[in-house]
Coordinates of C-alpha atoms in Angstrom, one line a residue:
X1 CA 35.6 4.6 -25.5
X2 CA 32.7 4.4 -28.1
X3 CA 31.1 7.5 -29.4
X4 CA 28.0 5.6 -28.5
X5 CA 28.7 5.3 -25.0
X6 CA 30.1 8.9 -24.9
X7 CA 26.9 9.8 -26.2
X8 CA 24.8 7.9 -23.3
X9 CA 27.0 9.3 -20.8
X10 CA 26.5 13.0 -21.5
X11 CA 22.7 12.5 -22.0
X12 CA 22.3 11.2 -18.1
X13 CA 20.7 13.8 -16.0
X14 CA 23.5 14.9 -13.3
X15 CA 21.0 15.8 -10.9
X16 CA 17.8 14.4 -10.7
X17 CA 15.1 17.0 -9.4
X18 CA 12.4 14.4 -7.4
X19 CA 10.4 17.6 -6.8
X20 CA 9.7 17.7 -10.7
X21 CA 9.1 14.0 -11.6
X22 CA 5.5 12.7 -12.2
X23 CA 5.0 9.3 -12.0
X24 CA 2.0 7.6 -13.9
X25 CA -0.8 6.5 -11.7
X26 CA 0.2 2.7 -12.7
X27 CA 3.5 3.8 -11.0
X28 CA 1.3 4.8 -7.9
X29 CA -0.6 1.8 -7.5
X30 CA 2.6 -0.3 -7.8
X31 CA 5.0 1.1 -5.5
X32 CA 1.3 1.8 -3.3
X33 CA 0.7 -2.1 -3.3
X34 CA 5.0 -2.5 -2.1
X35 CA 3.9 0.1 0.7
X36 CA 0.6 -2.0 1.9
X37 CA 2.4 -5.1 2.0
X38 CA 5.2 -3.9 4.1
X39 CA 2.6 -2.1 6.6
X40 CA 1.0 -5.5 6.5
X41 CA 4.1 -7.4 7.6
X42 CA 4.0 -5.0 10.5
X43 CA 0.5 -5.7 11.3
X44 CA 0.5 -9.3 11.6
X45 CA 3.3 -8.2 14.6
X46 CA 0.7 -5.9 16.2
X47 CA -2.5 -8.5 15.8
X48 CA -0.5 -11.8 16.5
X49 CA 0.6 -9.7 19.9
X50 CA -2.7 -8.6 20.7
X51 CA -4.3 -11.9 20.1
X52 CA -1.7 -13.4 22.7
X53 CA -2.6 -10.7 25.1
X54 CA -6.3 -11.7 24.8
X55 CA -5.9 -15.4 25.2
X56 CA -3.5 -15.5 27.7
X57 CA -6.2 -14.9 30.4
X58 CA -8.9 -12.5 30.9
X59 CA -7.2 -9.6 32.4
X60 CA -5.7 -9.5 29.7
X61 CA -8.1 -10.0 27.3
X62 CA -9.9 -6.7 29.2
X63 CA -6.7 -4.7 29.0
X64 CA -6.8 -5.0 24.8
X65 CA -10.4 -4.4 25.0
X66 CA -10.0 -1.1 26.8
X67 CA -7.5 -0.7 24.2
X68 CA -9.8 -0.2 21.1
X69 CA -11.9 2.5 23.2
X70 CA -8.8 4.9 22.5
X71 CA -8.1 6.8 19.6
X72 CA -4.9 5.6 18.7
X73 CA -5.6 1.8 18.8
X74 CA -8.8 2.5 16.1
X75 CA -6.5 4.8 13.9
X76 CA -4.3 1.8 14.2
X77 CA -7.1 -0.5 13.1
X78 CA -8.2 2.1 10.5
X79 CA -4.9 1.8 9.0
X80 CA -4.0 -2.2 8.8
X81 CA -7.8 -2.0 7.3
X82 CA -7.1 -0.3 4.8
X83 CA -3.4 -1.5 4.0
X84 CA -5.4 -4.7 3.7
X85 CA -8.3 -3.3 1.6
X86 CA -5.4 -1.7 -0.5
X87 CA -3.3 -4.7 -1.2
X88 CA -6.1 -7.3 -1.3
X89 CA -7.2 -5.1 -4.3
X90 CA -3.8 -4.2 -5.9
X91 CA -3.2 -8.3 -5.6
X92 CA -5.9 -8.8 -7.4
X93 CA -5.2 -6.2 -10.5
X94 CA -1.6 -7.4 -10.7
X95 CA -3.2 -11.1 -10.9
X96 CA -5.4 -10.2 -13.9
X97 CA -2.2 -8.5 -15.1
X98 CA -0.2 -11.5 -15.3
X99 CA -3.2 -13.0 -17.1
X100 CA -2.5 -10.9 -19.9
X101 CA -5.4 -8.7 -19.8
X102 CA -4.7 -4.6 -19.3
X103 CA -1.3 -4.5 -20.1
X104 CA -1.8 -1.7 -22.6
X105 CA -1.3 2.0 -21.3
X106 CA -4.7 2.9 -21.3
X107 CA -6.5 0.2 -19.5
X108 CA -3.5 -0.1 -16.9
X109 CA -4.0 4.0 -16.1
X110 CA -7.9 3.2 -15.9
X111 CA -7.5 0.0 -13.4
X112 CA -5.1 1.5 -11.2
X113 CA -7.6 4.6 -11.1
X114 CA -10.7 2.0 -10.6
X115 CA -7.9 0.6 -7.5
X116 CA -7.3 3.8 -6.4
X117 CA -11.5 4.2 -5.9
X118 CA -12.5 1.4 -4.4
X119 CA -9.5 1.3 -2.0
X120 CA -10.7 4.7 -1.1
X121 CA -14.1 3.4 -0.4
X122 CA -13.0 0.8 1.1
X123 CA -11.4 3.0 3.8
X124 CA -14.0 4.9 4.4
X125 CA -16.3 2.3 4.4
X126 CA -13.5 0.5 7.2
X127 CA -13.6 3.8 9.0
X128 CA -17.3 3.7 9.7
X129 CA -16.8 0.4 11.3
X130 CA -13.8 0.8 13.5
X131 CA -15.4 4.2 14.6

């Protein structure tokens, strides 16, 4: 063995403490964006099912309507709103990434940070309307 590669192997960490790491907020909004896009794979389940259930006749398009008077269905809602609000807007920063533009630490931290807002307003502004 190399003294180089005895070097790299005593520098790894032998246990890595996920307690004590802190991620940058560019970190956030990219494993964030992963997250929405996965809870939107599951939604599409969710609304193709309920738009089956409402055209299928009108019992059943009843039944889902007495759905969204509950809790649960509008928390539901709530959520694959915001998952949506969230990824629509993490899309768009990654697509003005991959023009070039605020690739540079700073201006990376200060969009995902200007996602982070408007995703949050976004929810509450989705929450007003589902409730």
């Amino acid at each position: 063995m190399e003294l180089s590669e005895q070097n790299v192997k005593k520098q790894r960490p032998v246990h890595l403490d996920l307690q004590t790491i802190r991620f940058p907020a560019t970190a956030i909004a990219s494993i964030l964006h992963r997250i929405s896009g996965v809870i939107m794979l599951f939604a599409i389940g969710i609304l193709l099912w309920l738009l089956n259930s409402t055209l299928t006749s009108a019992e059943g398009f009843a039944s889902v309507q007495s759905l969204f008077d509950g809790f649960v269905m509008k928390f539901i809602l709530w959520g694959i709103l915001t998952a949506l609000g969230y990824h629509l807007l993490g899309g768009i920063r990654h697509l003005i990434m991959d023009t070039g533009r605020w690739e540079e630490l700073a201006s990376g931290i200060a969009s995902a940070k200007v996602t982070f807002a408007l995703a949050a307003a976004i929810s509450i502004i989705a929450g007003i309307w589902v409730w």
